[in-house]
mmCIF file of C-alpha atoms in Angstrom:
data_model
loop_
_atom_site.group_PDB
_atom_site.id
_atom_site.type_symbol
_atom_site.label_atom_id
_atom_site.label_comp_id
_atom_site.label_asym_id
_atom_site.label_seq_id
_atom_site.Cartn_x
_atom_site.Cartn_y
_atom_site.Cartn_z
ATOM 1 C CA UNK A 26 -9.626 -4.153 14.955
ATOM 2 C CA UNK A 27 -7.201 -5.730 17.433
ATOM 3 C CA UNK A 28 -6.195 -4.045 20.686
ATOM 4 C CA UNK A 29 -2.743 -3.283 19.308
ATOM 5 C CA UNK A 30 -4.253 -1.691 16.217
ATOM 6 C CA UNK A 31 -6.586 0.445 18.349
ATOM 7 C CA UNK A 32 -3.624 1.629 20.389
ATOM 8 C CA UNK A 33 -1.748 2.491 17.199
ATOM 9 C CA UNK A 34 -4.776 4.416 15.932
ATOM 10 C CA UNK A 35 -5.005 6.434 19.141
ATOM 11 C CA UNK A 36 -1.335 7.121 19.689
ATOM 12 C CA UNK A 37 0.124 7.315 16.171
ATOM 13 C CA UNK A 38 1.743 10.679 15.619
ATOM 14 C CA UNK A 39 3.425 12.440 12.776
ATOM 15 C CA UNK A 40 2.118 13.833 9.489
ATOM 16 C CA UNK A 41 0.781 11.620 6.728
ATOM 17 C CA UNK A 42 0.301 14.285 4.047
ATOM 18 C CA UNK A 43 2.145 13.978 0.790
ATOM 19 C CA UNK A 44 3.972 17.107 -0.447
ATOM 20 C CA UNK A 45 1.021 18.214 -2.610
ATOM 21 C CA UNK A 46 -1.562 18.058 0.166
ATOM 22 C CA UNK A 47 0.892 19.643 2.618
ATOM 23 C CA UNK A 48 1.421 22.620 0.295
ATOM 24 C CA UNK A 49 -2.323 22.858 -0.361
ATOM 25 C CA UNK A 50 -2.941 23.314 3.361
ATOM 26 C CA UNK A 51 -0.771 26.421 3.282
ATOM 27 C CA UNK A 52 -2.493 27.772 0.181
ATOM 28 C CA UNK A 53 -5.964 27.308 1.699
ATOM 29 C CA UNK A 54 -4.941 29.186 4.831
ATOM 30 C CA UNK A 55 -3.655 32.030 2.652
ATOM 31 C CA UNK A 56 -7.001 32.061 0.798
ATOM 32 C CA UNK A 57 -8.959 32.278 4.055
ATOM 33 C CA UNK A 58 -10.509 28.810 3.757
ATOM 34 C CA UNK A 59 -10.629 26.951 7.083
ATOM 35 C CA UNK A 60 -10.366 23.200 6.509
ATOM 36 C CA UNK A 61 -11.092 20.496 9.060
ATOM 37 C CA UNK A 62 -9.489 17.799 6.943
ATOM 38 C CA UNK A 63 -7.735 17.542 3.574
ATOM 39 C CA UNK A 64 -7.011 14.366 1.676
ATOM 40 C CA UNK A 65 -6.990 12.634 -1.677
ATOM 41 C CA UNK A 66 -10.393 11.181 -2.584
ATOM 42 C CA UNK A 67 -10.186 8.011 -4.687
ATOM 43 C CA UNK A 68 -13.621 8.845 -6.104
ATOM 44 C CA UNK A 69 -14.949 12.292 -6.833
ATOM 45 C CA UNK A 70 -17.619 14.098 -8.859
ATOM 46 C CA UNK A 71 -14.984 14.373 -11.613
ATOM 47 C CA UNK A 72 -14.726 10.597 -11.921
ATOM 48 C CA UNK A 73 -10.986 10.517 -11.205
ATOM 49 C CA UNK A 74 -9.088 11.350 -8.040
ATOM 50 C CA UNK A 75 -9.444 14.817 -6.589
ATOM 51 C CA UNK A 76 -8.487 16.652 -3.426
ATOM 52 C CA UNK A 77 -11.338 16.599 -0.906
ATOM 53 C CA UNK A 78 -11.412 19.508 1.521
ATOM 54 C CA UNK A 79 -13.759 19.000 4.446
ATOM 55 C CA UNK A 80 -14.633 22.449 5.761
ATOM 56 C CA UNK A 81 -14.740 23.379 9.439
ATOM 57 C CA UNK A 82 -18.041 22.400 11.023
ATOM 58 C CA UNK A 83 -18.320 25.354 13.412
ATOM 59 C CA UNK A 84 -20.805 27.191 11.176
ATOM 60 C CA UNK A 85 -18.329 29.835 10.045
ATOM 61 C CA UNK A 86 -17.388 28.321 6.676
ATOM 62 C CA UNK A 87 -19.907 28.075 3.834
ATOM 63 C CA UNK A 88 -19.040 25.655 1.015
ATOM 64 C CA UNK A 89 -20.423 27.927 -1.703
ATOM 65 C CA UNK A 90 -18.468 30.931 -0.449
ATOM 66 C CA UNK A 91 -15.285 28.848 -0.172
ATOM 67 C CA UNK A 92 -15.728 27.569 -3.735
ATOM 68 C CA UNK A 93 -16.078 31.130 -5.038
ATOM 69 C CA UNK A 94 -12.955 32.158 -3.150
ATOM 70 C CA UNK A 95 -10.878 29.384 -4.663
ATOM 71 C CA UNK A 96 -12.196 29.280 -8.240
ATOM 72 C CA UNK A 97 -10.154 32.291 -9.536
ATOM 73 C CA UNK A 98 -6.828 31.031 -8.162
ATOM 74 C CA UNK A 99 -4.326 30.070 -10.890
ATOM 75 C CA UNK A 100 -3.587 26.585 -9.482
ATOM 76 C CA UNK A 101 -7.275 25.583 -9.494
ATOM 77 C CA UNK A 102 -8.635 23.801 -12.571
ATOM 78 C CA UNK A 103 -12.106 23.200 -11.139
ATOM 79 C CA UNK A 104 -13.922 23.220 -7.808
ATOM 80 C CA UNK A 105 -17.208 21.554 -6.888
ATOM 81 C CA UNK A 106 -19.008 22.225 -3.613
ATOM 82 C CA UNK A 107 -20.650 19.203 -1.997
ATOM 83 C CA UNK A 108 -21.373 20.528 1.518
ATOM 84 C CA UNK A 109 -19.627 20.248 3.852
ATOM 85 C CA UNK A 110 -16.794 19.438 1.430
ATOM 86 C CA UNK A 111 -15.089 20.838 -1.631
ATOM 87 C CA UNK A 112 -13.615 18.704 -4.412
ATOM 88 C CA UNK A 113 -10.658 20.401 -6.063
ATOM 89 C CA UNK A 114 -8.987 19.595 -9.347
ATOM 90 C CA UNK A 115 -5.536 21.141 -9.399
ATOM 91 C CA UNK A 116 -3.224 22.048 -12.256
ATOM 92 C CA UNK A 117 -0.895 19.147 -12.990
ATOM 93 C CA UNK A 118 1.980 21.563 -13.692
ATOM 94 C CA UNK A 119 1.553 23.194 -10.284
ATOM 95 C CA UNK A 120 1.311 19.808 -8.563
ATOM 96 C CA UNK A 121 4.549 18.735 -10.238
ATOM 97 C CA UNK A 122 6.271 21.790 -8.768
ATOM 98 C CA UNK A 123 4.819 21.180 -5.308
ATOM 99 C CA UNK A 124 5.796 17.507 -5.389
ATOM 100 C CA UNK A 125 9.334 18.346 -6.534
ATOM 101 C CA UNK A 126 10.144 20.610 -3.574
ATOM 102 C CA UNK A 127 8.132 18.811 -0.873
ATOM 103 C CA UNK A 128 9.090 15.996 1.482
ATOM 104 C CA UNK A 129 7.501 12.572 1.870
ATOM 105 C CA UNK A 130 6.990 12.096 5.604
ATOM 106 C CA UNK A 131 7.213 8.797 7.486
ATOM 107 C CA UNK A 132 4.591 8.015 10.152
ATOM 108 C CA UNK A 133 5.974 7.778 13.667
ATOM 109 C CA UNK A 134 4.651 5.483 16.391
ATOM 110 C CA UNK A 135 5.150 5.739 20.171
ATOM 111 C CA UNK A 136 6.316 2.117 20.274
ATOM 112 C CA UNK A 137 10.061 1.615 20.651
ATOM 113 C CA UNK A 138 10.369 -2.160 20.352
ATOM 114 C CA UNK A 139 8.205 -4.895 18.896
ATOM 115 C CA UNK A 140 8.382 -8.686 18.888
ATOM 116 C CA UNK A 141 6.516 -10.819 16.342
ATOM 117 C CA UNK A 142 6.079 -14.552 16.818
ATOM 118 C CA UNK A 143 5.009 -16.537 13.754
ATOM 119 C CA UNK A 144 5.440 -19.922 12.064
ATOM 120 C CA UNK A 145 8.871 -21.039 10.927
ATOM 121 C CA UNK A 146 9.936 -21.292 7.289
ATOM 122 C CA UNK A 147 10.118 -25.091 7.462
ATOM 123 C CA UNK A 148 6.377 -25.099 8.064
ATOM 124 C CA UNK A 149 5.947 -22.974 4.930
ATOM 125 C CA UNK A 150 7.636 -25.486 2.641
ATOM 126 C CA UNK A 151 5.747 -28.502 4.001
ATOM 127 C CA UNK A 152 2.424 -27.021 5.097
ATOM 128 C CA UNK A 153 -0.698 -25.569 3.506
ATOM 129 C CA UNK A 154 -0.835 -22.061 2.058
ATOM 130 C CA UNK A 155 -2.376 -20.854 5.317
ATOM 131 C CA UNK A 156 1.106 -21.001 6.846
ATOM 132 C CA UNK A 157 2.656 -19.163 3.900
ATOM 133 C CA UNK A 158 0.094 -16.382 4.208
ATOM 134 C CA UNK A 159 0.725 -16.078 7.926
ATOM 135 C CA UNK A 160 4.489 -15.742 7.485
ATOM 136 C CA UNK A 161 4.195 -13.261 4.577
ATOM 137 C CA UNK A 162 1.730 -11.116 6.530
ATOM 138 C CA UNK A 163 3.881 -11.200 9.664
ATOM 139 C CA UNK A 164 6.956 -10.088 7.717
ATOM 140 C CA UNK A 165 4.971 -7.248 6.116
ATOM 141 C CA UNK A 166 3.699 -6.086 9.512
ATOM 142 C CA UNK A 167 7.264 -6.145 10.810
ATOM 143 C CA UNK A 168 8.355 -3.950 7.896
ATOM 144 C CA UNK A 169 5.485 -1.535 8.594
ATOM 145 C CA UNK A 170 6.459 -1.249 12.254
ATOM 146 C CA UNK A 171 10.074 -0.570 11.272
ATOM 147 C CA UNK A 172 8.796 2.213 9.027
ATOM 148 C CA UNK A 173 7.114 3.673 12.104
ATOM 149 C CA UNK A 174 10.356 3.735 14.076
ATOM 150 C CA UNK A 175 10.150 0.407 15.940
ATOM 151 C CA UNK A 176 13.018 -1.989 16.473
ATOM 152 C CA UNK A 177 11.418 -5.290 15.476
ATOM 153 C CA UNK A 178 12.473 -8.797 16.451
ATOM 154 C CA UNK A 179 10.889 -11.775 14.706
ATOM 155 C CA UNK A 180 10.703 -15.135 16.464
ATOM 156 C CA UNK A 181 9.841 -18.268 14.504
ATOM 157 C CA UNK A 182 7.852 -21.007 16.235
ATOM 158 C CA UNK A 183 7.434 -24.639 15.232
ATOM 159 C CA UNK A 184 3.839 -25.503 14.267
ATOM 160 C CA UNK A 185 2.008 -28.711 13.486
ATOM 161 C CA UNK A 186 1.169 -28.476 9.789
ATOM 162 C CA UNK A 187 -0.633 -31.828 9.789
ATOM 163 C CA UNK A 188 -3.655 -30.162 11.383
ATOM 164 C CA UNK A 189 -5.345 -27.654 9.097
ATOM 165 C CA UNK A 190 -7.103 -26.095 12.112
ATOM 166 C CA UNK A 191 -3.974 -25.613 14.238
ATOM 167 C CA UNK A 192 -2.893 -22.267 15.702
ATOM 168 C CA UNK A 193 -0.621 -21.357 12.813
ATOM 169 C CA UNK A 194 -3.156 -18.839 11.508
ATOM 170 C CA UNK A 195 -2.291 -16.316 14.245
ATOM 171 C CA UNK A 196 0.631 -14.027 14.928
ATOM 172 C CA UNK A 197 1.540 -12.822 18.420
ATOM 173 C CA UNK A 198 2.641 -9.202 18.630
ATOM 174 C CA UNK A 199 4.290 -7.555 21.623
ATOM 175 C CA UNK A 200 4.849 -3.786 21.685
ATOM 176 C CA UNK A 201 6.973 -1.775 24.096
ATOM 177 C CA UNK A 202 6.371 1.947 24.579
ATOM 178 C CA UNK A 203 8.801 4.689 25.552
ATOM 179 C CA UNK A 204 8.450 4.031 29.306
ATOM 180 C CA UNK A 205 9.076 0.297 28.959
ATOM 181 C CA UNK A 206 5.507 -0.983 29.236
ATOM 182 C CA UNK A 207 4.661 -4.005 27.077
ATOM 183 C CA UNK A 208 1.367 -4.729 25.333
ATOM 184 C CA UNK A 209 0.623 -8.123 23.818
ATOM 185 C CA UNK A 210 -2.047 -9.065 21.321
ATOM 186 C CA UNK A 211 -2.840 -11.752 18.779
ATOM 187 C CA UNK A 212 -3.189 -10.722 15.140
ATOM 188 C CA UNK A 213 -5.673 -12.931 13.337
ATOM 189 C CA UNK A 214 -4.772 -13.960 9.795
ATOM 190 C CA UNK A 215 -7.328 -15.905 7.779
ATOM 191 C CA UNK A 216 -6.421 -18.856 5.609
ATOM 192 C CA UNK A 217 -6.474 -19.568 1.888
ATOM 193 C CA UNK A 218 -9.410 -21.194 0.075
ATOM 194 C CA UNK A 219 -9.259 -23.058 -3.230
ATOM 195 C CA UNK A 220 -12.611 -22.599 -5.012
ATOM 196 C CA UNK A 221 -13.754 -25.361 -7.340
ATOM 197 C CA UNK A 222 -11.967 -25.114 -10.658
ATOM 198 C CA UNK A 223 -8.965 -26.187 -12.668
ATOM 199 C CA UNK A 224 -6.393 -25.088 -10.077
ATOM 200 C CA UNK A 225 -8.000 -27.113 -7.320
ATOM 201 C CA UNK A 226 -8.519 -30.115 -9.579
ATOM 202 C CA UNK A 227 -4.858 -30.214 -10.654
ATOM 203 C CA UNK A 228 -3.699 -30.550 -7.062
ATOM 204 C CA UNK A 229 -6.405 -32.745 -5.564
ATOM 205 C CA UNK A 230 -8.027 -29.978 -3.516
ATOM 206 C CA UNK A 231 -4.870 -29.188 -1.517
ATOM 207 C CA UNK A 232 -2.337 -26.599 -2.685
ATOM 208 C CA UNK A 233 1.053 -26.363 -0.989
ATOM 209 C CA UNK A 234 3.848 -23.849 -1.395
ATOM 210 C CA UNK A 235 5.774 -25.915 -3.941
ATOM 211 C CA UNK A 236 2.544 -26.420 -5.912
ATOM 212 C CA UNK A 237 2.051 -22.654 -6.024
ATOM 213 C CA UNK A 238 5.590 -22.166 -7.316
ATOM 214 C CA UNK A 239 4.894 -24.758 -10.002
ATOM 215 C CA UNK A 240 1.787 -22.842 -11.059
ATOM 216 C CA UNK A 241 3.802 -19.636 -11.293
ATOM 217 C CA UNK A 242 6.242 -21.466 -13.570
ATOM 218 C CA UNK A 243 3.313 -22.282 -15.852
ATOM 219 C CA UNK A 244 2.383 -18.589 -16.000
ATOM 220 C CA UNK A 245 5.895 -17.689 -17.143
ATOM 221 C CA UNK A 246 6.978 -16.236 -13.801
ATOM 222 C CA UNK A 247 10.198 -18.226 -13.498
ATOM 223 C CA UNK A 248 13.610 -16.910 -12.435
ATOM 224 C CA UNK A 249 12.654 -13.236 -12.168
ATOM 225 C CA UNK A 250 10.231 -13.101 -9.274
ATOM 226 C CA UNK A 251 10.491 -16.121 -6.947
ATOM 227 C CA UNK A 252 9.387 -15.821 -3.378
ATOM 228 C CA UNK A 253 8.609 -12.119 -3.775
ATOM 229 C CA UNK A 254 5.702 -12.908 -6.090
ATOM 230 C CA UNK A 255 4.230 -15.471 -3.695
ATOM 231 C CA UNK A 256 4.396 -12.892 -0.886
ATOM 232 C CA UNK A 257 2.556 -10.381 -3.054
ATOM 233 C CA UNK A 258 -0.192 -12.908 -3.804
ATOM 234 C CA UNK A 259 -0.671 -13.657 -0.105
ATOM 235 C CA UNK A 260 -1.226 -9.940 0.629
ATOM 236 C CA UNK A 261 -3.885 -9.291 -2.010
ATOM 237 C CA UNK A 262 -6.832 -9.118 0.385
ATOM 238 C CA UNK A 263 -7.316 -7.953 4.015
ATOM 239 C CA UNK A 264 -5.622 -10.299 6.465
ATOM 240 C CA UNK A 265 -8.838 -11.150 8.334
ATOM 241 C CA UNK A 266 -10.583 -12.168 5.093
ATOM 242 C CA UNK A 267 -9.963 -15.581 3.592
ATOM 243 C CA UNK A 268 -7.999 -15.400 0.359
ATOM 244 C CA UNK A 269 -9.839 -17.184 -2.446
ATOM 245 C CA UNK A 270 -7.082 -18.340 -4.761
ATOM 246 C CA UNK A 271 -8.236 -19.708 -8.099
ATOM 247 C CA UNK A 272 -6.671 -19.678 -11.549
ATOM 248 C CA UNK A 273 -8.123 -16.253 -12.377
ATOM 249 C CA UNK A 274 -6.881 -14.690 -9.127
ATOM 250 C CA UNK A 275 -3.458 -16.243 -9.672
ATOM 251 C CA UNK A 276 -3.218 -14.834 -13.193
ATOM 252 C CA UNK A 277 -4.492 -11.346 -12.284
ATOM 253 C CA UNK A 278 -2.270 -11.119 -9.198
ATOM 254 C CA UNK A 279 0.778 -12.181 -11.205
ATOM 255 C CA UNK A 280 -0.053 -9.647 -13.934
ATOM 256 C CA UNK A 281 -0.349 -6.879 -11.335
ATOM 257 C CA UNK A 282 3.008 -7.815 -9.818
ATOM 258 C CA UNK A 283 4.693 -7.901 -13.229
ATOM 259 C CA UNK A 284 3.277 -4.452 -14.051
ATOM 260 C CA UNK A 285 4.392 -3.016 -10.707
ATOM 261 C CA UNK A 286 7.937 -4.355 -10.926
ATOM 262 C CA UNK A 287 8.215 -3.057 -14.487
ATOM 263 C CA UNK A 288 7.346 0.432 -13.221
ATOM 264 C CA UNK A 289 9.845 0.082 -10.370
ATOM 265 C CA UNK A 290 12.612 -0.515 -12.886
ATOM 266 C CA UNK A 291 11.759 2.257 -15.349
ATOM 267 C CA UNK A 292 14.367 4.971 -15.697
ATOM 268 C CA UNK A 293 14.270 8.209 -17.674
ATOM 269 C CA UNK A 294 16.343 7.912 -20.835
ATOM 270 C CA UNK A 295 17.414 11.510 -20.357
ATOM 271 C CA UNK A 296 15.487 13.386 -17.694
ATOM 272 C CA UNK A 297 14.151 16.571 -19.209
ATOM 273 C CA UNK A 298 11.556 18.836 -17.525
ATOM 274 C CA UNK A 299 10.303 19.786 -20.987
ATOM 275 C CA UNK A 300 9.358 16.147 -21.572
ATOM 276 C CA UNK A 301 6.625 16.349 -18.938
ATOM 277 C CA UNK A 302 3.404 15.758 -20.780
ATOM 278 C CA UNK A 303 0.187 13.827 -20.928
ATOM 279 C CA UNK A 304 -3.422 14.903 -20.610
ATOM 280 C CA UNK A 305 -3.851 17.246 -17.636
ATOM 281 C CA UNK A 306 -6.634 15.178 -16.016
ATOM 282 C CA UNK A 307 -4.673 11.917 -16.361
ATOM 283 C CA UNK A 308 -1.483 13.441 -15.012
ATOM 284 C CA UNK A 309 -3.404 14.977 -12.094
ATOM 285 C CA UNK A 310 -4.815 11.553 -11.278
ATOM 286 C CA UNK A 311 -1.333 10.006 -11.241
ATOM 287 C CA UNK A 312 0.205 12.831 -9.200
ATOM 288 C CA UNK A 313 -2.518 12.551 -6.559
ATOM 289 C CA UNK A 314 -2.131 8.769 -6.451
ATOM 290 C CA UNK A 315 1.586 9.165 -5.739
ATOM 291 C CA UNK A 316 0.910 11.886 -3.183
ATOM 292 C CA UNK A 317 -1.528 9.631 -1.309
ATOM 293 C CA UNK A 318 1.041 6.872 -0.689
ATOM 294 C CA UNK A 319 2.216 8.225 2.730
ATOM 295 C CA UNK A 320 -1.387 8.200 3.908
ATOM 296 C CA UNK A 321 -1.872 4.635 2.636
ATOM 297 C CA UNK A 322 1.235 3.562 4.578
ATOM 298 C CA UNK A 323 -0.030 5.271 7.711
ATOM 299 C CA UNK A 324 -3.449 3.613 7.436
ATOM 300 C CA UNK A 325 -1.756 0.250 6.965
ATOM 301 C CA UNK A 326 0.366 0.909 10.047
ATOM 302 C CA UNK A 327 -2.611 2.022 12.148
ATOM 303 C CA UNK A 328 -4.648 -1.098 11.296
ATOM 304 C CA UNK A 329 -1.638 -3.417 10.850
ATOM 305 C CA UNK A 330 -3.093 -4.136 7.407
ATOM 306 C CA UNK A 331 -0.538 -4.586 4.565
ATOM 307 C CA UNK A 332 -3.254 -5.062 1.931
ATOM 308 C CA UNK A 333 -3.983 -1.313 2.043
ATOM 309 C CA UNK A 334 -0.582 -0.685 0.469
ATOM 310 C CA UNK A 335 -1.063 -3.437 -2.125
ATOM 311 C CA UNK A 336 -4.419 -1.995 -3.150
ATOM 312 C CA UNK A 337 -3.008 1.516 -3.438
ATOM 313 C CA UNK A 338 -0.021 0.371 -5.461
ATOM 314 C CA UNK A 339 -2.325 -1.416 -7.893
ATOM 315 C CA UNK A 340 -4.320 1.798 -8.305
ATOM 316 C CA UNK A 341 -1.089 3.624 -9.159
ATOM 317 C CA UNK A 342 -0.475 1.137 -11.985
ATOM 318 C CA UNK A 343 -3.823 2.022 -13.539
ATOM 319 C CA UNK A 344 -3.175 5.753 -13.121
ATOM 320 C CA UNK A 345 0.300 5.505 -14.680
ATOM 321 C CA UNK A 346 -0.711 3.403 -17.651
ATOM 322 C CA UNK A 347 0.663 5.020 -20.804
ATOM 323 C CA UNK A 348 0.849 8.579 -19.470
ATOM 324 C CA UNK A 349 4.601 9.085 -19.029
ATOM 325 C CA UNK A 350 7.029 9.905 -21.789
ATOM 326 C CA UNK A 351 10.575 8.462 -21.760
ATOM 327 C CA UNK A 352 12.125 11.687 -20.466
ATOM 328 C CA UNK A 353 9.421 12.621 -17.954
ATOM 329 C CA UNK A 354 10.999 13.397 -14.542
ATOM 330 C CA UNK A 355 7.919 11.870 -12.900
ATOM 331 C CA UNK A 356 9.210 8.435 -13.870
ATOM 332 C CA UNK A 357 11.767 8.693 -11.069
ATOM 333 C CA UNK A 358 9.090 9.614 -8.491
ATOM 334 C CA UNK A 359 6.929 6.730 -9.679
ATOM 335 C CA UNK A 360 9.768 4.222 -9.345
ATOM 336 C CA UNK A 361 10.737 5.529 -5.909
ATOM 337 C CA UNK A 362 7.176 5.472 -4.577
ATOM 338 C CA UNK A 363 6.557 1.885 -5.673
ATOM 339 C CA UNK A 364 9.952 0.774 -4.349
ATOM 340 C CA UNK A 365 9.104 2.250 -0.957
ATOM 341 C CA UNK A 366 5.739 0.467 -1.096
ATOM 342 C CA UNK A 367 7.396 -2.894 -1.716
ATOM 343 C CA UNK A 368 9.835 -2.177 1.120
ATOM 344 C CA UNK A 369 6.873 -1.655 3.484
ATOM 345 C CA UNK A 370 5.600 -5.095 2.432
ATOM 346 C CA UNK A 371 8.977 -6.804 2.978
ATOM 347 C CA UNK A 372 9.047 -7.739 -0.708
ATOM 348 C CA UNK A 373 12.418 -7.549 -2.449
ATOM 349 C CA UNK A 374 11.664 -7.059 -6.132
ATOM 350 C CA UNK A 375 15.337 -7.533 -6.986
ATOM 351 C CA UNK A 376 15.309 -11.128 -5.726
ATOM 352 C CA UNK A 377 15.609 -13.797 -8.385
ATOM 353 C CA UNK A 378 16.225 -17.513 -8.398
ATOM 354 C CA UNK A 379 19.015 -19.224 -10.308
ATOM 355 C CA UNK A 380 16.718 -22.117 -11.179
ATOM 356 C CA UNK A 381 13.005 -22.209 -11.943
ATOM 357 C CA UNK A 382 10.573 -21.313 -9.195
ATOM 358 C CA UNK A 383 9.335 -24.871 -8.803
ATOM 359 C CA UNK A 384 12.789 -25.901 -7.572
ATOM 360 C CA UNK A 385 12.972 -23.227 -4.873
ATOM 361 C CA UNK A 386 11.460 -24.615 -1.690
#
């Protein structure tokens, strides 16, 4: 982790609980259960998401006793004790009510101003995909910092794209705190690899931005997605890991983006609370996935790692698949959560090109 990220991790303040977890904290206190930490576990003994409650480690809280205390409560569907933690499955109807009245907090950082220096857009159009990934990652980090309360200034620098090993794979970040002190660090961003295969063969082993847009045309991604889709592809893996872009990765990444933008645009035909339905376990999984988004944003902000948000948004797609009726009020929450996620990545899903993608340089 970079020095700037360590400072963010130490000094970041503000809640990161979604409305469901925030309300659960209150309910546990009322039940006499002392929790050291509460969060949404992506994996649990139930197979799907569950709320993990890590009990206080001062010797005063027994997991078995806590499980027996909680089991009779009406909002509990199941509880499993795995000392020192409890895994709770909550009623989806109760979680809907908690989510409806709760707030979605924004993380707050002590930094007041930030300056990002990265490659210019001219280098993107004429250089390798390494430059594109650097610019997309820098813009996403800027959006994350703005979400944390920073005023961000981006400065583009001219780079030599004729040298594949030039310094364009790094972003310089300067942060100013409340008392005016500046901290500077370099954020490393790995490049893009083209594994052996049809994609590499079609372009002679070297893929540029315009070549990528041409490939997206071939996948049917014209007009509707444009530069936003290329940004999404560049953020698929952690920024310090090299992105291996082959035909399969291109197709799966495009499919994920198409599915996400489709969910962003869904609207209830006629919002009706009685239309809320779906299997309780599936709906619980989706509700917890939505509730965990503020924490995913905070983690991304702490580590300056946009891929955390991308990964979480993709998990929401799987959780939402086929479980919402046309009048389900949760459709609005789903659309809003994914829209906010794209905003944190500096991806405008409304952007479209007049011509085909291969003509947009």
